[in-house]
Amino acid sequence: MFLERVCIATDGSDLAVRAAQMGVQLARSGAGRIVTVSVAQPHFSVPEGADAAGSEATDAQREFERVRRAVRAHVATVRRIADASGVACDSATPLASNPGPEILRVAQAHGCDLIVMGTHGPNDANRLFAGSVAQYVLANSSIPVLLLRDPREAAPPDFVEEAAS
């Protein structure tokens, strides 16, 4: 498979940066083009006793500005990794409450051949599945997906080979 464009999804975590480094190296082996996507997810809460109209509007505006700054920083990090490797980089920072569908939309709109993203391994409650965003992308993508996990978070294997006698 020749890679013309790799989509790298990032949330700014250390694991996402490691996945970006891998995605950039894969892109270098092909046409040397990536698109990086970081989805802005604002989180709103209204404290008890808050002024109904005035403070909510300014709090919402501050939250939008906060998430926009964060996603711009995330894609800027991936862009620096790409630039250092001589890989062309486009970026997208959509606003959505659910990042999975936006990652797929961006990858499809840019004609990507592969989606690369980090995933925090399964938690104690569910050892079989990746994180919810990664799981959504993996389950719903028509584009191949490469999920990279932190080996320190991997569950030990259920089977261990016996030493030869």
mmCIF file with all atom_site columns, C-alpha atoms in Angstrom:
data_model
loop_
_atom_site.group_PDB
_atom_site.id
_atom_site.type_symbol
_atom_site.label_atom_id
_atom_site.label_alt_id
_atom_site.label_comp_id
_atom_site.label_asym_id
_atom_site.label_entity_id
_atom_site.label_seq_id
_atom_site.pdbx_PDB_ins_code
_atom_site.Cartn_x
_atom_site.Cartn_y
_atom_site.Cartn_z
_atom_site.occupancy
_atom_site.B_iso_or_equiv
_atom_site.pdbx_formal_charge
_atom_site.auth_seq_id
_atom_site.auth_comp_id
_atom_site.auth_asym_id
_atom_site.auth_atom_id
_atom_site.pdbx_PDB_model_num
ATOM 1   C CA . MET A 1 1   ? 0.000   0.000   0.000  1.00 0.00 ? 1   MET A CA 1
ATOM 2   C CA . PHE A 1 2   ? 1.459   3.352   -1.044 1.00 0.00 ? 2   PHE A CA 1
ATOM 3   C CA . LEU A 1 3   ? 0.639   6.101   1.442  1.00 0.00 ? 3   LEU A CA 1
ATOM 4   C CA . GLU A 1 4   ? -0.223  9.378   -0.215 1.00 0.00 ? 4   GLU A CA 1
ATOM 5   C CA . ARG A 1 5   ? -1.599  11.076  2.882  1.00 0.00 ? 5   ARG A CA 1
ATOM 6   C CA . VAL A 1 6   ? -1.707  10.045  6.540  1.00 0.00 ? 6   VAL A CA 1
ATOM 7   C CA . CYS A 1 7   ? -4.240  11.492  8.986  1.00 0.00 ? 7   CYS A CA 1
ATOM 8   C CA . ILE A 1 8   ? -2.786  11.977  12.456 1.00 0.00 ? 8   ILE A CA 1
ATOM 9   C CA . ALA A 1 9   ? -5.334  12.549  15.217 1.00 0.00 ? 9   ALA A CA 1
ATOM 10  C CA . THR A 1 10  ? -3.975  14.245  18.320 1.00 0.00 ? 10  THR A CA 1
ATOM 11  C CA . ASP A 1 11  ? -5.237  15.268  21.733 1.00 0.00 ? 11  ASP A CA 1
ATOM 12  C CA . GLY A 1 12  ? -1.895  16.718  22.796 1.00 0.00 ? 12  GLY A CA 1
ATOM 13  C CA . SER A 1 13  ? -0.977  13.874  25.138 1.00 0.00 ? 13  SER A CA 1
ATOM 14  C CA . ASP A 1 14  ? 2.510   12.361  25.200 1.00 0.00 ? 14  ASP A CA 1
ATOM 15  C CA . LEU A 1 15  ? 1.076   9.231   23.604 1.00 0.00 ? 15  LEU A CA 1
ATOM 16  C CA . ALA A 1 16  ? -0.460  11.302  20.788 1.00 0.00 ? 16  ALA A CA 1
ATOM 17  C CA . VAL A 1 17  ? 2.927   12.933  20.158 1.00 0.00 ? 17  VAL A CA 1
ATOM 18  C CA . ARG A 1 18  ? 4.548   9.494   19.909 1.00 0.00 ? 18  ARG A CA 1
ATOM 19  C CA . ALA A 1 19  ? 1.805   8.424   17.493 1.00 0.00 ? 19  ALA A CA 1
ATOM 20  C CA . ALA A 1 20  ? 2.442   11.604  15.470 1.00 0.00 ? 20  ALA A CA 1
ATOM 21  C CA . GLN A 1 21  ? 6.134   10.749  15.229 1.00 0.00 ? 21  GLN A CA 1
ATOM 22  C CA . MET A 1 22  ? 5.222   7.291   13.900 1.00 0.00 ? 22  MET A CA 1
ATOM 23  C CA . GLY A 1 23  ? 2.647   8.731   11.491 1.00 0.00 ? 23  GLY A CA 1
ATOM 24  C CA . VAL A 1 24  ? 5.159   11.221  10.112 1.00 0.00 ? 24  VAL A CA 1
ATOM 25  C CA . GLN A 1 25  ? 7.701   8.441   9.548  1.00 0.00 ? 25  GLN A CA 1
ATOM 26  C CA . LEU A 1 26  ? 5.071   6.397   7.704  1.00 0.00 ? 26  LEU A CA 1
ATOM 27  C CA . ALA A 1 27  ? 4.163   9.427   5.588  1.00 0.00 ? 27  ALA A CA 1
ATOM 28  C CA . ARG A 1 28  ? 7.846   9.950   4.739  1.00 0.00 ? 28  ARG A CA 1
ATOM 29  C CA . SER A 1 29  ? 7.948   6.451   3.264  1.00 0.00 ? 29  SER A CA 1
ATOM 30  C CA . GLY A 1 30  ? 5.147   7.448   0.884  1.00 0.00 ? 30  GLY A CA 1
ATOM 31  C CA . ALA A 1 31  ? 4.245   10.774  -0.650 1.00 0.00 ? 31  ALA A CA 1
ATOM 32  C CA . GLY A 1 32  ? 5.292   12.711  2.453  1.00 0.00 ? 32  GLY A CA 1
ATOM 33  C CA . ARG A 1 33  ? 1.967   14.369  3.267  1.00 0.00 ? 33  ARG A CA 1
ATOM 34  C CA . ILE A 1 34  ? -0.082  14.382  6.458  1.00 0.00 ? 34  ILE A CA 1
ATOM 35  C CA . VAL A 1 35  ? -3.164  16.057  7.781  1.00 0.00 ? 35  VAL A CA 1
ATOM 36  C CA . THR A 1 36  ? -3.337  16.486  11.528 1.00 0.00 ? 36  THR A CA 1
ATOM 37  C CA . VAL A 1 37  ? -6.636  16.856  13.333 1.00 0.00 ? 37  VAL A CA 1
ATOM 38  C CA . SER A 1 38  ? -7.421  17.884  16.880 1.00 0.00 ? 38  SER A CA 1
ATOM 39  C CA . VAL A 1 39  ? -11.064 18.246  17.843 1.00 0.00 ? 39  VAL A CA 1
ATOM 40  C CA . ALA A 1 40  ? -12.018 21.144  20.112 1.00 0.00 ? 40  ALA A CA 1
ATOM 41  C CA . GLN A 1 41  ? -14.396 19.835  22.764 1.00 0.00 ? 41  GLN A CA 1
ATOM 42  C CA . PRO A 1 42  ? -15.745 22.579  25.005 1.00 0.00 ? 42  PRO A CA 1
ATOM 43  C CA . HIS A 1 43  ? -16.963 21.534  28.445 1.00 0.00 ? 43  HIS A CA 1
ATOM 44  C CA . PHE A 1 44  ? -19.576 23.668  30.099 1.00 0.00 ? 44  PHE A CA 1
ATOM 45  C CA . SER A 1 45  ? -20.835 23.775  33.642 1.00 0.00 ? 45  SER A CA 1
ATOM 46  C CA . VAL A 1 46  ? -22.903 26.287  35.507 1.00 0.00 ? 46  VAL A CA 1
ATOM 47  C CA . PRO A 1 47  ? -21.975 26.743  39.152 1.00 0.00 ? 47  PRO A CA 1
ATOM 48  C CA . GLU A 1 48  ? -24.818 26.929  41.641 1.00 0.00 ? 48  GLU A CA 1
ATOM 49  C CA . GLY A 1 49  ? -26.039 30.444  42.220 1.00 0.00 ? 49  GLY A CA 1
ATOM 50  C CA . ALA A 1 50  ? -24.428 31.778  39.032 1.00 0.00 ? 50  ALA A CA 1
ATOM 51  C CA . ASP A 1 51  ? -25.884 34.857  37.354 1.00 0.00 ? 51  ASP A CA 1
ATOM 52  C CA . ALA A 1 52  ? -28.138 33.436  34.638 1.00 0.00 ? 52  ALA A CA 1
ATOM 53  C CA . ALA A 1 53  ? -27.367 35.579  31.602 1.00 0.00 ? 53  ALA A CA 1
ATOM 54  C CA . GLY A 1 54  ? -24.222 37.657  31.967 1.00 0.00 ? 54  GLY A CA 1
ATOM 55  C CA . SER A 1 55  ? -21.625 35.316  33.429 1.00 0.00 ? 55  SER A CA 1
ATOM 56  C CA . GLU A 1 56  ? -22.750 32.257  31.454 1.00 0.00 ? 56  GLU A CA 1
ATOM 57  C CA . ALA A 1 57  ? -22.102 34.020  28.146 1.00 0.00 ? 57  ALA A CA 1
ATOM 58  C CA . THR A 1 58  ? -18.629 35.149  29.147 1.00 0.00 ? 58  THR A CA 1
ATOM 59  C CA . ASP A 1 59  ? -17.844 31.746  30.700 1.00 0.00 ? 59  ASP A CA 1
ATOM 60  C CA . ALA A 1 60  ? -18.888 30.055  27.461 1.00 0.00 ? 60  ALA A CA 1
ATOM 61  C CA . GLN A 1 61  ? -16.760 32.436  25.417 1.00 0.00 ? 61  GLN A CA 1
ATOM 62  C CA . ARG A 1 62  ? -13.752 31.786  27.653 1.00 0.00 ? 62  ARG A CA 1
ATOM 63  C CA . GLU A 1 63  ? -14.258 28.033  27.304 1.00 0.00 ? 63  GLU A CA 1
ATOM 64  C CA . PHE A 1 64  ? -14.424 28.293  23.494 1.00 0.00 ? 64  PHE A CA 1
ATOM 65  C CA . GLU A 1 65  ? -11.235 30.351  23.495 1.00 0.00 ? 65  GLU A CA 1
ATOM 66  C CA . ARG A 1 66  ? -9.521  27.869  25.831 1.00 0.00 ? 66  ARG A CA 1
ATOM 67  C CA . VAL A 1 67  ? -10.282 24.823  23.673 1.00 0.00 ? 67  VAL A CA 1
ATOM 68  C CA . ARG A 1 68  ? -9.371  26.668  20.464 1.00 0.00 ? 68  ARG A CA 1
ATOM 69  C CA . ARG A 1 69  ? -5.950  27.589  21.930 1.00 0.00 ? 69  ARG A CA 1
ATOM 70  C CA . ALA A 1 70  ? -5.430  23.988  23.053 1.00 0.00 ? 70  ALA A CA 1
ATOM 71  C CA . VAL A 1 71  ? -6.196  22.386  19.679 1.00 0.00 ? 71  VAL A CA 1
ATOM 72  C CA . ARG A 1 72  ? -4.068  24.942  17.839 1.00 0.00 ? 72  ARG A CA 1
ATOM 73  C CA . ALA A 1 73  ? -1.174  24.017  20.125 1.00 0.00 ? 73  ALA A CA 1
ATOM 74  C CA . HIS A 1 74  ? -1.785  20.289  19.503 1.00 0.00 ? 74  HIS A CA 1
ATOM 75  C CA . VAL A 1 75  ? -1.672  20.622  15.710 1.00 0.00 ? 75  VAL A CA 1
ATOM 76  C CA . ALA A 1 76  ? 1.310   22.997  15.932 1.00 0.00 ? 76  ALA A CA 1
ATOM 77  C CA . THR A 1 77  ? 3.266   20.275  17.735 1.00 0.00 ? 77  THR A CA 1
ATOM 78  C CA . VAL A 1 78  ? 2.494   17.764  14.969 1.00 0.00 ? 78  VAL A CA 1
ATOM 79  C CA . ARG A 1 79  ? 3.372   20.387  12.348 1.00 0.00 ? 79  ARG A CA 1
ATOM 80  C CA . ARG A 1 80  ? 6.817   20.869  13.984 1.00 0.00 ? 80  ARG A CA 1
ATOM 81  C CA . ILE A 1 81  ? 7.389   17.097  13.874 1.00 0.00 ? 81  ILE A CA 1
ATOM 82  C CA . ALA A 1 82  ? 6.372   17.028  10.195 1.00 0.00 ? 82  ALA A CA 1
ATOM 83  C CA . ASP A 1 83  ? 8.496   20.065  9.291  1.00 0.00 ? 83  ASP A CA 1
ATOM 84  C CA . ALA A 1 84  ? 11.562  18.533  10.944 1.00 0.00 ? 84  ALA A CA 1
ATOM 85  C CA . SER A 1 85  ? 11.109  15.436  8.763  1.00 0.00 ? 85  SER A CA 1
ATOM 86  C CA . GLY A 1 86  ? 10.365  17.264  5.530  1.00 0.00 ? 86  GLY A CA 1
ATOM 87  C CA . VAL A 1 87  ? 6.737   16.136  5.450  1.00 0.00 ? 87  VAL A CA 1
ATOM 88  C CA . ALA A 1 88  ? 3.994   18.489  4.201  1.00 0.00 ? 88  ALA A CA 1
ATOM 89  C CA . CYS A 1 89  ? 1.299   19.109  6.801  1.00 0.00 ? 89  CYS A CA 1
ATOM 90  C CA . ASP A 1 90  ? -2.274  20.361  6.605  1.00 0.00 ? 90  ASP A CA 1
ATOM 91  C CA . SER A 1 91  ? -4.327  20.740  9.752  1.00 0.00 ? 91  SER A CA 1
ATOM 92  C CA . ALA A 1 92  ? -7.922  20.830  10.934 1.00 0.00 ? 92  ALA A CA 1
ATOM 93  C CA . THR A 1 93  ? -9.345  21.904  14.288 1.00 0.00 ? 93  THR A CA 1
ATOM 94  C CA . PRO A 1 94  ? -13.085 21.269  14.155 1.00 0.00 ? 94  PRO A CA 1
ATOM 95  C CA . LEU A 1 95  ? -15.396 22.006  17.069 1.00 0.00 ? 95  LEU A CA 1
ATOM 96  C CA . ALA A 1 96  ? -17.529 19.068  18.226 1.00 0.00 ? 96  ALA A CA 1
ATOM 97  C CA . SER A 1 97  ? -18.716 17.308  21.344 1.00 0.00 ? 97  SER A CA 1
ATOM 98  C CA . ASN A 1 98  ? -17.700 13.904  19.933 1.00 0.00 ? 98  ASN A CA 1
ATOM 99  C CA . PRO A 1 99  ? -14.262 13.710  18.283 1.00 0.00 ? 99  PRO A CA 1
ATOM 100 C CA . GLY A 1 100 ? -14.634 10.307  16.595 1.00 0.00 ? 100 GLY A CA 1
ATOM 101 C CA . PRO A 1 101 ? -16.949 11.352  13.747 1.00 0.00 ? 101 PRO A CA 1
ATOM 102 C CA . GLU A 1 102 ? -14.911 14.525  13.153 1.00 0.00 ? 102 GLU A CA 1
ATOM 103 C CA . ILE A 1 103 ? -11.668 12.575  12.842 1.00 0.00 ? 103 ILE A CA 1
ATOM 104 C CA . LEU A 1 104 ? -13.300 10.342  10.231 1.00 0.00 ? 104 LEU A CA 1
ATOM 105 C CA . ARG A 1 105 ? -14.805 13.310  8.399  1.00 0.00 ? 105 ARG A CA 1
ATOM 106 C CA . VAL A 1 106 ? -11.445 15.101  8.173  1.00 0.00 ? 106 VAL A CA 1
ATOM 107 C CA . ALA A 1 107 ? -9.609  11.946  7.063  1.00 0.00 ? 107 ALA A CA 1
ATOM 108 C CA . GLN A 1 108 ? -12.164 11.287  4.314  1.00 0.00 ? 108 GLN A CA 1
ATOM 109 C CA . ALA A 1 109 ? -12.330 14.918  3.186  1.00 0.00 ? 109 ALA A CA 1
ATOM 110 C CA . HIS A 1 110 ? -8.542  15.005  2.760  1.00 0.00 ? 110 HIS A CA 1
ATOM 111 C CA . GLY A 1 111 ? -8.353  11.661  0.962  1.00 0.00 ? 111 GLY A CA 1
ATOM 112 C CA . CYS A 1 112 ? -6.227  9.986   3.628  1.00 0.00 ? 112 CYS A CA 1
ATOM 113 C CA . ASP A 1 113 ? -4.977  6.433   3.167  1.00 0.00 ? 113 ASP A CA 1
ATOM 114 C CA . LEU A 1 114 ? -4.319  5.771   6.857  1.00 0.00 ? 114 LEU A CA 1
ATOM 115 C CA . ILE A 1 115 ? -5.394  7.170   10.234 1.00 0.00 ? 115 ILE A CA 1
ATOM 116 C CA . VAL A 1 116 ? -2.796  7.089   13.015 1.00 0.00 ? 116 VAL A CA 1
ATOM 117 C CA . MET A 1 117 ? -3.663  7.825   16.614 1.00 0.00 ? 117 MET A CA 1
ATOM 118 C CA . GLY A 1 118 ? -2.576  6.968   20.106 1.00 0.00 ? 118 GLY A CA 1
ATOM 119 C CA . THR A 1 119 ? -4.892  5.184   22.457 1.00 0.00 ? 119 THR A CA 1
ATOM 120 C CA . HIS A 1 120 ? -4.707  4.733   26.149 1.00 0.00 ? 120 HIS A CA 1
ATOM 121 C CA . GLY A 1 121 ? -4.986  1.043   26.727 1.00 0.00 ? 121 GLY A CA 1
ATOM 122 C CA . PRO A 1 122 ? -7.897  -0.736  28.266 1.00 0.00 ? 122 PRO A CA 1
ATOM 123 C CA . ASN A 1 123 ? -8.764  0.193   31.801 1.00 0.00 ? 123 ASN A CA 1
ATOM 124 C CA . ASP A 1 124 ? -9.295  -2.255  34.653 1.00 0.00 ? 124 ASP A CA 1
ATOM 125 C CA . ALA A 1 125 ? -13.032 -2.368  33.951 1.00 0.00 ? 125 ALA A CA 1
ATOM 126 C CA . ASN A 1 126 ? -12.615 -3.407  30.326 1.00 0.00 ? 126 ASN A CA 1
ATOM 127 C CA . ARG A 1 127 ? -9.297  -4.991  29.337 1.00 0.00 ? 127 ARG A CA 1
ATOM 128 C CA . LEU A 1 128 ? -10.370 -5.821  25.797 1.00 0.00 ? 128 LEU A CA 1
ATOM 129 C CA . PHE A 1 129 ? -11.056 -2.420  24.293 1.00 0.00 ? 129 PHE A CA 1
ATOM 130 C CA . ALA A 1 130 ? -9.150  0.721   23.407 1.00 0.00 ? 130 ALA A CA 1
ATOM 131 C CA . GLY A 1 131 ? -10.274 4.194   24.457 1.00 0.00 ? 131 GLY A CA 1
ATOM 132 C CA . SER A 1 132 ? -13.723 5.326   23.364 1.00 0.00 ? 132 SER A CA 1
ATOM 133 C CA . VAL A 1 133 ? -12.533 7.726   20.623 1.00 0.00 ? 133 VAL A CA 1
ATOM 134 C CA . ALA A 1 134 ? -10.087 5.195   19.206 1.00 0.00 ? 134 ALA A CA 1
ATOM 135 C CA . GLN A 1 135 ? -12.706 2.481   19.434 1.00 0.00 ? 135 GLN A CA 1
ATOM 136 C CA . TYR A 1 136 ? -15.205 4.634   17.537 1.00 0.00 ? 136 TYR A CA 1
ATOM 137 C CA . VAL A 1 137 ? -12.688 5.444   14.793 1.00 0.00 ? 137 VAL A CA 1
ATOM 138 C CA . LEU A 1 138 ? -11.599 1.820   14.485 1.00 0.00 ? 138 LEU A CA 1
ATOM 139 C CA . ALA A 1 139 ? -15.182 0.520   14.348 1.00 0.00 ? 139 ALA A CA 1
ATOM 140 C CA . ASN A 1 140 ? -16.501 3.097   11.876 1.00 0.00 ? 140 ASN A CA 1
ATOM 141 C CA . SER A 1 141 ? -13.615 3.867   9.536  1.00 0.00 ? 141 SER A CA 1
ATOM 142 C CA . SER A 1 142 ? -13.438 2.677   5.952  1.00 0.00 ? 142 SER A CA 1
ATOM 143 C CA . ILE A 1 143 ? -9.809  3.874   6.031  1.00 0.00 ? 143 ILE A CA 1
ATOM 144 C CA . PRO A 1 144 ? -7.196  1.627   7.696  1.00 0.00 ? 144 PRO A CA 1
ATOM 145 C CA . VAL A 1 145 ? -6.436  2.697   11.283 1.00 0.00 ? 145 VAL A CA 1
ATOM 146 C CA . LEU A 1 146 ? -3.173  2.294   13.185 1.00 0.00 ? 146 LEU A CA 1
ATOM 147 C CA . LEU A 1 147 ? -3.595  2.559   16.962 1.00 0.00 ? 147 LEU A CA 1
ATOM 148 C CA . LEU A 1 148 ? -0.480  3.010   19.056 1.00 0.00 ? 148 LEU A CA 1
ATOM 149 C CA . ARG A 1 149 ? -0.543  2.230   22.755 1.00 0.00 ? 149 ARG A CA 1
ATOM 150 C CA . ASP A 1 150 ? 1.878   2.958   25.527 1.00 0.00 ? 150 ASP A CA 1
ATOM 151 C CA . PRO A 1 151 ? 3.528   -0.406  26.225 1.00 0.00 ? 151 PRO A CA 1
ATOM 152 C CA . ARG A 1 152 ? 3.495   0.385   29.939 1.00 0.00 ? 152 ARG A CA 1
ATOM 153 C CA . GLU A 1 153 ? -0.310  0.342   29.804 1.00 0.00 ? 153 GLU A CA 1
ATOM 154 C CA . ALA A 1 154 ? -0.528  -2.992  28.000 1.00 0.00 ? 154 ALA A CA 1
ATOM 155 C CA . ALA A 1 155 ? -1.975  -5.924  29.869 1.00 0.00 ? 155 ALA A CA 1
ATOM 156 C CA . PRO A 1 156 ? 0.431   -8.838  30.299 1.00 0.00 ? 156 PRO A CA 1
ATOM 157 C CA . PRO A 1 157 ? -0.147  -11.664 27.827 1.00 0.00 ? 157 PRO A CA 1
ATOM 158 C CA . ASP A 1 158 ? -2.457  -14.476 28.890 1.00 0.00 ? 158 ASP A CA 1
ATOM 159 C CA . PHE A 1 159 ? -0.079  -17.053 27.391 1.00 0.00 ? 159 PHE A CA 1
ATOM 160 C CA . VAL A 1 160 ? 3.619   -17.333 28.130 1.00 0.00 ? 160 VAL A CA 1
ATOM 161 C CA . GLU A 1 161 ? 5.897   -19.704 26.221 1.00 0.00 ? 161 GLU A CA 1
ATOM 162 C CA . GLU A 1 162 ? 7.692   -22.283 28.293 1.00 0.00 ? 162 GLU A CA 1
ATOM 163 C CA . ALA A 1 163 ? 11.466  -22.238 28.193 1.00 0.00 ? 163 ALA A CA 1
ATOM 164 C CA . ALA A 1 164 ? 13.019  -25.000 26.095 1.00 0.00 ? 164 ALA A CA 1
ATOM 165 C CA . SER A 1 165 ? 14.539  -27.752 28.224 1.00 0.00 ? 165 SER A CA 1
#
